[in-house]
PDB file of C-alpha atoms in Angstrom:
ATOM      1  CA  MET A  24     -24.635  -1.047 -11.430  1.00 65.00           C
ATOM      2  CA  ASN A  25     -23.378   1.042  -8.432  1.00 92.00           C
ATOM      3  CA  LEU A  26     -23.536  -1.832  -6.149  1.00 93.00           C
ATOM      4  CA  GLU A  27     -21.384  -3.890  -8.569  1.00 93.00           C
ATOM      5  CA  MET A  28     -18.858  -1.050  -8.546  1.00 93.00           C
ATOM      6  CA  GLN A  29     -18.795  -0.921  -4.663  1.00 94.00           C
ATOM      7  CA  ARG A  30     -18.147  -4.560  -4.470  1.00 93.00           C
ATOM      8  CA  PHE A  31     -15.451  -4.419  -7.035  1.00 91.00           C
ATOM      9  CA  LYS A  32     -13.787  -1.637  -5.150  1.00 92.00           C
ATOM     10  CA  ALA A  33     -14.155  -3.495  -1.807  1.00 93.00           C
ATOM     11  CA  GLU A  34     -12.634  -6.748  -3.272  1.00 93.00           C
ATOM     12  CA  PHE A  35      -9.740  -4.645  -4.955  1.00 93.00           C
ATOM     13  CA  PHE A  36      -8.852  -2.856  -1.769  1.00 94.00           C
ATOM     14  CA  LYS A  37      -9.014  -6.204   0.282  1.00 93.00           C
ATOM     15  CA  ALA A  38      -6.439  -7.436  -2.202  1.00 93.00           C
ATOM     16  CA  LEU A  39      -4.096  -4.587  -1.419  1.00 94.00           C
ATOM     17  CA  ALA A  40      -4.755  -4.921   2.329  1.00 94.00           C
ATOM     18  CA  HIS A  41      -1.417  -6.610   3.198  1.00 96.00           C
ATOM     19  CA  PRO A  42       1.934  -4.746   3.610  1.00 95.00           C
ATOM     20  CA  LEU A  43       3.962  -7.328   1.712  1.00 96.00           C
ATOM     21  CA  ARG A  44       1.539  -7.111  -1.207  1.00 97.00           C
ATOM     22  CA  ILE A  45       2.077  -3.482  -1.228  1.00 96.00           C
ATOM     23  CA  ARG A  46       5.731  -3.818  -1.221  1.00 97.00           C
ATOM     24  CA  ILE A  47       5.531  -6.340  -4.023  1.00 97.00           C
ATOM     25  CA  LEU A  48       3.386  -3.972  -5.996  1.00 97.00           C
ATOM     26  CA  GLU A  49       5.749  -1.043  -5.419  1.00 96.00           C
ATOM     27  CA  LEU A  50       8.689  -3.241  -6.586  1.00 97.00           C
ATOM     28  CA  LEU A  51       6.807  -4.281  -9.523  1.00 98.00           C
ATOM     29  CA  GLY A  52       6.204  -0.626 -10.457  1.00 96.00           C
ATOM     30  CA  GLU A  53      10.016  -0.379 -10.921  1.00 96.00           C
ATOM     31  CA  GLY A  54       9.950  -3.224 -13.316  1.00 97.00           C
ATOM     32  CA  ASP A  55       8.857  -6.870 -13.981  1.00 98.00           C
ATOM     33  CA  LYS A  56      10.491  -9.346 -11.641  1.00 98.00           C
ATOM     34  CA  ASN A  57      10.523 -13.135 -10.795  1.00 96.00           C
ATOM     35  CA  VAL A  58       9.732 -14.548  -7.369  1.00 94.00           C
ATOM     36  CA  ASN A  59      13.368 -14.970  -6.466  1.00 94.00           C
ATOM     37  CA  GLU A  60      14.094 -11.286  -7.319  1.00 96.00           C
ATOM     38  CA  LEU A  61      11.028 -10.271  -5.183  1.00 96.00           C
ATOM     39  CA  GLN A  62      12.268 -12.590  -2.325  1.00 95.00           C
ATOM     40  CA  THR A  63      15.582 -11.002  -2.327  1.00 95.00           C
ATOM     41  CA  LEU A  64      14.340  -7.325  -2.601  1.00 96.00           C
ATOM     42  CA  VAL A  65      11.671  -7.826   0.360  1.00 95.00           C
ATOM     43  CA  GLY A  66      13.975 -10.158   2.496  1.00 93.00           C
ATOM     44  CA  SER A  67      11.059 -12.615   2.781  1.00 84.00           C
ATOM     45  CA  GLU A  68      10.857 -16.319   2.592  1.00 74.00           C
ATOM     46  CA  GLY A  69       9.629 -17.686  -1.113  1.00 69.00           C
ATOM     47  CA  SER A  70       6.341 -19.154   0.336  1.00 91.00           C
ATOM     48  CA  ALA A  71       5.248 -15.817   1.693  1.00 95.00           C
ATOM     49  CA  VAL A  72       5.976 -13.994  -1.485  1.00 96.00           C
ATOM     50  CA  SER A  73       4.471 -16.654  -3.595  1.00 94.00           C
ATOM     51  CA  GLN A  74       1.337 -16.792  -1.436  1.00 95.00           C
ATOM     52  CA  GLN A  75       0.976 -12.939  -1.770  1.00 97.00           C
ATOM     53  CA  LEU A  76       1.451 -13.173  -5.615  1.00 97.00           C
ATOM     54  CA  GLN A  77      -1.312 -15.671  -5.712  1.00 96.00           C
ATOM     55  CA  VAL A  78      -3.557 -13.198  -4.154  1.00 96.00           C
ATOM     56  CA  LEU A  79      -2.722 -10.478  -6.458  1.00 97.00           C
ATOM     57  CA  ARG A  80      -3.031 -12.714  -9.496  1.00 96.00           C
ATOM     58  CA  ALA A  81      -6.368 -14.028  -8.380  1.00 95.00           C
ATOM     59  CA  LYS A  82      -7.555 -10.411  -8.165  1.00 95.00           C
ATOM     60  CA  ASN A  83      -6.016  -9.573 -11.636  1.00 95.00           C
ATOM     61  CA  ILE A  84      -3.870  -7.122 -10.043  1.00 97.00           C
ATOM     62  CA  VAL A  85      -0.665  -8.806 -11.494  1.00 98.00           C
ATOM     63  CA  SER A  86       0.153 -11.271 -14.147  1.00 97.00           C
ATOM     64  CA  GLY A  87       2.757 -13.869 -14.566  1.00 96.00           C
ATOM     65  CA  THR A  88       4.412 -14.969 -17.856  1.00 96.00           C
ATOM     66  CA  LYS A  89       6.316 -18.123 -17.851  1.00 96.00           C
ATOM     67  CA  GLU A  90       9.972 -17.611 -19.225  1.00 94.00           C
ATOM     68  CA  GLY A  91      11.924 -20.778 -19.244  1.00 94.00           C
ATOM     69  CA  ASN A  92      11.773 -22.038 -15.611  1.00 94.00           C
ATOM     70  CA  LYS A  93      10.784 -18.760 -14.172  1.00 95.00           C
ATOM     71  CA  VAL A  94       7.600 -16.815 -13.954  1.00 96.00           C
ATOM     72  CA  ILE A  95       7.978 -13.090 -14.536  1.00 98.00           C
ATOM     73  CA  TYR A  96       5.408 -11.017 -12.811  1.00 98.00           C
ATOM     74  CA  THR A  97       4.104  -7.688 -14.054  1.00 98.00           C
ATOM     75  CA  LEU A  98       1.510  -5.126 -13.023  1.00 97.00           C
ATOM     76  CA  LYS A  99      -1.634  -5.546 -14.966  1.00 97.00           C
ATOM     77  CA  ASP A 100      -2.529  -1.848 -14.751  1.00 95.00           C
ATOM     78  CA  PRO A 101       0.361   0.729 -14.047  1.00 92.00           C
ATOM     79  CA  MET A 102      -2.211   2.934 -12.599  1.00 96.00           C
ATOM     80  CA  ILE A 103      -1.643   0.969  -9.345  1.00 96.00           C
ATOM     81  CA  ILE A 104       1.553   2.845  -8.842  1.00 95.00           C
ATOM     82  CA  GLU A 105      -0.485   6.198  -8.930  1.00 96.00           C
ATOM     83  CA  LEU A 106      -3.088   4.709  -6.525  1.00 95.00           C
ATOM     84  CA  LEU A 107      -0.254   3.807  -4.085  1.00 94.00           C
ATOM     85  CA  ALA A 108       1.274   7.262  -4.417  1.00 94.00           C
ATOM     86  CA  VAL A 109      -2.008   8.932  -3.730  1.00 95.00           C
ATOM     87  CA  ALA A 110      -2.395   6.638  -0.484  1.00 92.00           C
ATOM     88  CA  LYS A 111       1.091   7.961   0.498  1.00 91.00           C
ATOM     89  CA  GLN A 112       0.030  11.506   0.184  1.00 92.00           C
ATOM     90  CA  ILE A 113      -3.187  10.889   2.036  1.00 91.00           C
ATOM     91  CA  PHE A 114      -0.914   9.250   4.830  1.00 88.00           C
ATOM     92  CA  ASN A 115       1.393  12.362   4.783  1.00 86.00           C
ATOM     93  CA  ASN A 116      -1.571  14.640   4.955  1.00 85.00           C
ATOM     94  CA  HIS A 117      -2.847  12.893   8.097  1.00 84.00           C
ATOM     95  CA  LEU A 118       0.693  12.848   9.601  1.00 83.00           C
ATOM     96  CA  VAL A 119       0.797  16.642   9.063  1.00 79.00           C
ATOM     97  CA  ASP A 120      -2.511  16.991  10.843  1.00 79.00           C
ATOM     98  CA  THR A 121      -1.359  14.769  13.770  1.00 82.00           C
ATOM     99  CA  ILE A 122       1.847  16.721  14.085  1.00 83.00           C
ATOM    100  CA  THR A 123      -0.052  20.048  13.956  1.00 81.00           C
ATOM    101  CA  ILE A 124      -2.429  18.846  16.836  1.00 83.00           C
ATOM    102  CA  LEU A 125       0.434  17.512  18.930  1.00 79.00           C
ATOM    103  CA  ASP A 126       2.269  20.907  18.478  1.00 79.00           C
ATOM    104  CA  LYS A 127      -0.793  22.697  19.603  1.00 80.00           C
ATOM    105  CA  PHE A 128      -1.032  20.474  22.717  1.00 78.00           C
ATOM    106  CA  LYS A 129       2.738  21.226  23.360  1.00 79.00           C
ATOM    107  CA  GLU A 130       2.121  24.725  23.123  1.00 78.00           C
ATOM    108  CA  ASP A 131      -0.839  24.741  25.570  1.00 76.00           C
ATOM    109  CA  GLU A 132       1.294  22.722  28.164  1.00 75.00           C
ATOM    110  CA  GLU A 133       4.042  25.164  27.927  1.00 72.00           C
ATOM    111  CA  GLU A 134       1.822  28.311  28.446  1.00 67.00           C
ATOM    112  CA  PRO A 135       2.176  29.569  32.148  1.00 65.00           C
ATOM    113  CA  VAL A 136      -1.112  29.315  34.130  1.00 60.00           C
ATOM    114  CA  THR A 137      -2.026  32.647  35.579  1.00 64.00           C
ATOM    115  CA  PRO A 138      -4.241  32.343  38.784  1.00 65.00           C
ATOM    116  CA  LYS A 139      -7.651  34.137  38.755  1.00 68.00           C
ATOM    117  CA  ASN A 140      -8.436  36.407  41.591  1.00 61.00           C
TER     118      ASN A 140
END
């Protein structure tokens, strides 16, 4: 059972492992959108957005509903937005740690070296 969960998680995170897919999910977190709306918002070609939406659909992360001649995309689970927010917080934590280390190096470089007798 544990191995199945680990495989699910690995496949799930693989599906998130593309900057354009992350951006699409962030935009869908603001509300449902069709491909044209997503293209405009991300400033990307339709084929790129469509390809990434196919990956997200195949992994059941988003769903599409046909409305007239358009397909409206929605998040299958709104907790995706919470997951992305946690990822952002982890990034910020790492950034703070990196800045702290850099500040320490800077302080060490600024300290005068006193010769030993």
